Short mmCIF file of C-alpha atoms in Angstrom, two decimals:
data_model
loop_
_atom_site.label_atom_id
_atom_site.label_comp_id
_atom_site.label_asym_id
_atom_site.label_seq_id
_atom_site.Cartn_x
_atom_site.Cartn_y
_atom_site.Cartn_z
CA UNK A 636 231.29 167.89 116.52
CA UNK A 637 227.41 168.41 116.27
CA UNK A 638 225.34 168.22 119.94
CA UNK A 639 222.28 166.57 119.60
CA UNK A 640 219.55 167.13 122.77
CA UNK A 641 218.35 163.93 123.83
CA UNK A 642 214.95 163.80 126.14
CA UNK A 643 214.44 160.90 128.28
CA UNK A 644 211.39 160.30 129.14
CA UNK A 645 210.23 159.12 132.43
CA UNK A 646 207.03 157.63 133.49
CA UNK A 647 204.20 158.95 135.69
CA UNK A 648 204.30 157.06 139.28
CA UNK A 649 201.07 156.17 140.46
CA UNK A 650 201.33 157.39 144.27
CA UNK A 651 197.43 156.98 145.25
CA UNK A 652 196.12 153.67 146.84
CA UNK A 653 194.87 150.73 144.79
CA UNK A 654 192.05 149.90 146.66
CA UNK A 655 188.93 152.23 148.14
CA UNK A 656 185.66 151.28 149.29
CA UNK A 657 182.43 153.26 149.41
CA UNK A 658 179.09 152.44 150.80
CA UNK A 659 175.59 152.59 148.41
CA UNK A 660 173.91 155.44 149.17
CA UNK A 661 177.28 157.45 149.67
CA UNK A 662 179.31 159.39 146.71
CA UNK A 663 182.84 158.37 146.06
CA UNK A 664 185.18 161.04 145.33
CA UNK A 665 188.68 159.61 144.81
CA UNK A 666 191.41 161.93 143.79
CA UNK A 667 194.23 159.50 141.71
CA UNK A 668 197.38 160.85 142.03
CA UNK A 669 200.47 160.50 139.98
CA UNK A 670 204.02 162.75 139.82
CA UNK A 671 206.51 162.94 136.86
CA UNK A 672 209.94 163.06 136.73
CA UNK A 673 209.63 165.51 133.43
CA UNK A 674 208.03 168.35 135.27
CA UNK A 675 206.42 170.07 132.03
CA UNK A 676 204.57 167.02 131.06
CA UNK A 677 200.86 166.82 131.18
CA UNK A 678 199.21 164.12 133.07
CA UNK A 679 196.07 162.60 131.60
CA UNK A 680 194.12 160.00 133.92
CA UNK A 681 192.16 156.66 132.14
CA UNK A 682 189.80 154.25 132.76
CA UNK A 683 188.81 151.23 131.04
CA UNK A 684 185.63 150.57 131.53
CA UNK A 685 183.30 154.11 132.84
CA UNK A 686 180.42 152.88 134.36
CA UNK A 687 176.85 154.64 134.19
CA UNK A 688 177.18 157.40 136.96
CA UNK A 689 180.85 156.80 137.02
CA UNK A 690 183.18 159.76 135.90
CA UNK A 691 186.89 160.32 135.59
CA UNK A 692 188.08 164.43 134.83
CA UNK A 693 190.84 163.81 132.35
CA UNK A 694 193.35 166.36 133.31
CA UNK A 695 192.65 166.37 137.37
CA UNK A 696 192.48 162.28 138.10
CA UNK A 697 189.11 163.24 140.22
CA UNK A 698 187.27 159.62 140.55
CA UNK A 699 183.27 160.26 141.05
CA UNK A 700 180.73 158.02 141.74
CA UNK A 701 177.66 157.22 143.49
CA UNK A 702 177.23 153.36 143.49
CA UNK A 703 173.72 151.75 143.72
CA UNK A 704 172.39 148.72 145.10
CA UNK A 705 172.95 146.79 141.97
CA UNK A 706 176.76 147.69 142.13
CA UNK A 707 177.39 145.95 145.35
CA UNK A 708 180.76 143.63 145.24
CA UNK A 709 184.18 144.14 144.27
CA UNK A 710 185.19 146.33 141.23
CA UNK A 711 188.37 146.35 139.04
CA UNK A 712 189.62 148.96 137.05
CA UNK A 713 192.86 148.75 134.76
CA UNK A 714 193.60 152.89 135.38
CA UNK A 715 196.36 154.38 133.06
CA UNK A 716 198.05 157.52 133.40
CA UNK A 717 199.48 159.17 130.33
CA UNK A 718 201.86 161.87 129.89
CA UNK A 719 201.53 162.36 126.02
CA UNK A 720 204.78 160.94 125.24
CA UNK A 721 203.81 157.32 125.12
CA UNK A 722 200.47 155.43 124.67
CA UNK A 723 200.98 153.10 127.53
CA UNK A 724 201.93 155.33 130.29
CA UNK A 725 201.80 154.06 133.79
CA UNK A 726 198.79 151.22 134.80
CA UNK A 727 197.71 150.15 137.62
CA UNK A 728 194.59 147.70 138.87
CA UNK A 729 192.04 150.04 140.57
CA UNK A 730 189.93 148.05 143.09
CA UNK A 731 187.04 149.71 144.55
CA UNK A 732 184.16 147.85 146.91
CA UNK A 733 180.56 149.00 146.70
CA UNK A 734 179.15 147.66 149.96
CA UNK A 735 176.24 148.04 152.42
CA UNK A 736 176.86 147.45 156.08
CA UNK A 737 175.45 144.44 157.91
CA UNK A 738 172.07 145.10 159.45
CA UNK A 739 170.16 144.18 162.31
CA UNK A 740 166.81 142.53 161.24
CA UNK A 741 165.50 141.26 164.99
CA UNK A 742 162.64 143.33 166.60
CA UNK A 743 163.53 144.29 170.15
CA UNK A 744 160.85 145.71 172.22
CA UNK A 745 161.13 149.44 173.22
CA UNK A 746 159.38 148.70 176.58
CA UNK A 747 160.75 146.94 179.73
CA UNK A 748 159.39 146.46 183.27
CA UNK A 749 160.91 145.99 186.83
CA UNK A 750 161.44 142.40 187.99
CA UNK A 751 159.89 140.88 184.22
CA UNK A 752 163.15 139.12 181.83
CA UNK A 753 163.49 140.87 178.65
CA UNK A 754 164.58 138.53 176.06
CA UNK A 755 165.70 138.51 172.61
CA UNK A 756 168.10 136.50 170.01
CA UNK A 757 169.79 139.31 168.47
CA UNK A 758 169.75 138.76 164.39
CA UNK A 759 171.25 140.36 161.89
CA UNK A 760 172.37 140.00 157.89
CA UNK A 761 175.57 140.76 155.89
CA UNK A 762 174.79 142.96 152.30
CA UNK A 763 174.04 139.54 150.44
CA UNK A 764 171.72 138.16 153.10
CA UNK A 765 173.33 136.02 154.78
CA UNK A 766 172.61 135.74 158.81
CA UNK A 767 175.79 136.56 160.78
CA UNK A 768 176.91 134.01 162.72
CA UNK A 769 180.33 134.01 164.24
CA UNK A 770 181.17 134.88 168.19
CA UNK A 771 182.51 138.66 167.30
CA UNK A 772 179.89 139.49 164.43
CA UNK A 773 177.09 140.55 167.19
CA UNK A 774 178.20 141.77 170.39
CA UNK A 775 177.03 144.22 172.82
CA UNK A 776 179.43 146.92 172.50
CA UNK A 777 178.00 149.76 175.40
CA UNK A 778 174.77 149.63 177.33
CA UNK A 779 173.75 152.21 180.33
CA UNK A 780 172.56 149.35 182.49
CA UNK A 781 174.26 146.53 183.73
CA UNK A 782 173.42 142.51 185.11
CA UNK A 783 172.61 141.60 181.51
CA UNK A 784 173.55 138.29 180.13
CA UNK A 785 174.45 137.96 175.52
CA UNK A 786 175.65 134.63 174.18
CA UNK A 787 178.25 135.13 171.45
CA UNK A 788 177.15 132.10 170.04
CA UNK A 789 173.71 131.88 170.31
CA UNK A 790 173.13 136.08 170.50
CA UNK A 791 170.54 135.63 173.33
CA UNK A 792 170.13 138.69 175.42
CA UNK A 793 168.27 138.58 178.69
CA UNK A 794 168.08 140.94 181.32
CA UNK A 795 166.09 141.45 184.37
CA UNK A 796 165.59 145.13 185.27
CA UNK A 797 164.93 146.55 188.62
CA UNK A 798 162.99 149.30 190.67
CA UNK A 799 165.87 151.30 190.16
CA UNK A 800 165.94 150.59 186.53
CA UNK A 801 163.15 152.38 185.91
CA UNK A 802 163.66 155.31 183.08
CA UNK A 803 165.02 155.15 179.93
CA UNK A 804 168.17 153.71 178.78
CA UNK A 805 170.44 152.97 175.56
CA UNK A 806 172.25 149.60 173.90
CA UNK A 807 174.78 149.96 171.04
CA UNK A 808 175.31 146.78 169.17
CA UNK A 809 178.11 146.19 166.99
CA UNK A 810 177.98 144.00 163.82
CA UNK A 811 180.42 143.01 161.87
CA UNK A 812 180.33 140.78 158.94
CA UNK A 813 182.85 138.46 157.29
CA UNK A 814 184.00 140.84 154.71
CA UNK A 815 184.83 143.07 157.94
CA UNK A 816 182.41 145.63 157.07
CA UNK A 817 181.00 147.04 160.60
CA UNK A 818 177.91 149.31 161.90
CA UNK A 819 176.69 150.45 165.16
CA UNK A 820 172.99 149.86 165.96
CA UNK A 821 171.65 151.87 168.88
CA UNK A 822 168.35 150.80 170.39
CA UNK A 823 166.20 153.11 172.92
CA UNK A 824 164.60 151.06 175.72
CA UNK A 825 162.67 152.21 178.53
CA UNK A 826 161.40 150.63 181.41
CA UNK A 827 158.51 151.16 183.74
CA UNK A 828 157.09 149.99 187.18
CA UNK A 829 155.67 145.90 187.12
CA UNK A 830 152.38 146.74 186.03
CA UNK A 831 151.47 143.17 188.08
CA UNK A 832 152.55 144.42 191.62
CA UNK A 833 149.69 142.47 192.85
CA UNK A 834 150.43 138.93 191.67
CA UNK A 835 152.61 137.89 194.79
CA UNK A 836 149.88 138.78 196.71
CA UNK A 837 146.42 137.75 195.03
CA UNK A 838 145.11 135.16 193.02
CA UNK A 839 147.07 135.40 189.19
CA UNK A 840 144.08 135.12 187.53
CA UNK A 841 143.05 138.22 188.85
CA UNK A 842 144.27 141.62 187.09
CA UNK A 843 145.23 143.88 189.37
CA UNK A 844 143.52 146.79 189.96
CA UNK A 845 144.63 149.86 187.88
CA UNK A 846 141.02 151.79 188.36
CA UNK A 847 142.12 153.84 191.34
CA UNK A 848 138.84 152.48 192.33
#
């Protein structure tokens, strides 16, 4: 009776998610990882399509790259990891999502006074341009003052600050597009005395009197 070995191979498992995202301006550094049943087998990590900037280490499965502007929106990959017995290996789709958070494109004024509204429609656009519009995508998430009115739907803030106002304070607005991509813009305000603390009682066409005079 002859005895014949007989290796079964097994193939790599993919074990790392098939989805990442990573903002422009930010480096991706995804480490792919994969286990084999056949513990002396050498993993080797593939990529269809390597874009400009984009590199894959053979050996290690370490995913690098630093997206631009022009790679915003949703990228597949067909990854493929080999173990040198068979040409297929293991595949997977690889998704990754270059993005930009949404931004806030209204001006607001850095300067408040006592008893005088401050007013502004909050605005703000997703990475494509497009104005954010729904209830949740603009809301005031902190502020270190209170009695202040914001429409979800319209995003008009108003508030009327008071003697005891006066100083400097801090809003945090959160923005959130449809994609579900959210940022956190924080505004410095300050407010000072009325400089009109005349006008109840003389006529308003005349300035009051800052001189000292």
């Amino acid at each position: 009776i002859q005895v014949f070995p007989v290796f079964i191979n097994s193939f790599p498992v993919i074990t790392s998610p098939d989805s990442v995202t990573v903002s422009v301006g930010d480096t991706l550094i995804f480490q792919i990882k994969a286990h084999d049943p056949n513990p002396m087998d050498t993993l080797t990590f593939h990529l269809d399509i390597l874009y400009k900037g984009l590199v894959m280490e053979l050996h290690s499965g370490l995913l690098i790259w630093a997206p631009k502007k022009s790679d915003i929106g949703l990228h597949t990959f067909n990854l493929q990891v080999k173990d040198g017995h068979d040409d297929t290996g293991t595949k997977m789709q690889l998704h990754i999502y270059v993005f930009v958070s949404p931004q806030l494109t209204s001006e607001l004024l850095s300067e408040a006074f006592a008893d005088i509204e401050y007013t502004v429609f909050l605005t703000a656009e997703d990475m494509y341009g497009n104005k954010l519009r729904g209830p949740k995508s603009i809301i005031i998430e902190t502020a270190t003052f209170n009695n202040f009115s914001f429409s979800e739907h319209t995003h008009l803030f108003k508030w009327t600050p008071g003697e005891k106002d006066k100083g400097d304070h801090e809003i945090v607005i959160k923005l959130t597009d449809n994609f579900g991509f959210t940022t956190y813009h924080t505004h410095k305000l300050s407010v000072f005395a009325n400089p009109c603390v005349h006008c109840d009682n003389e006529d308003k066409s005349t300035p009051a009197d800052t001189t000292g005079n």
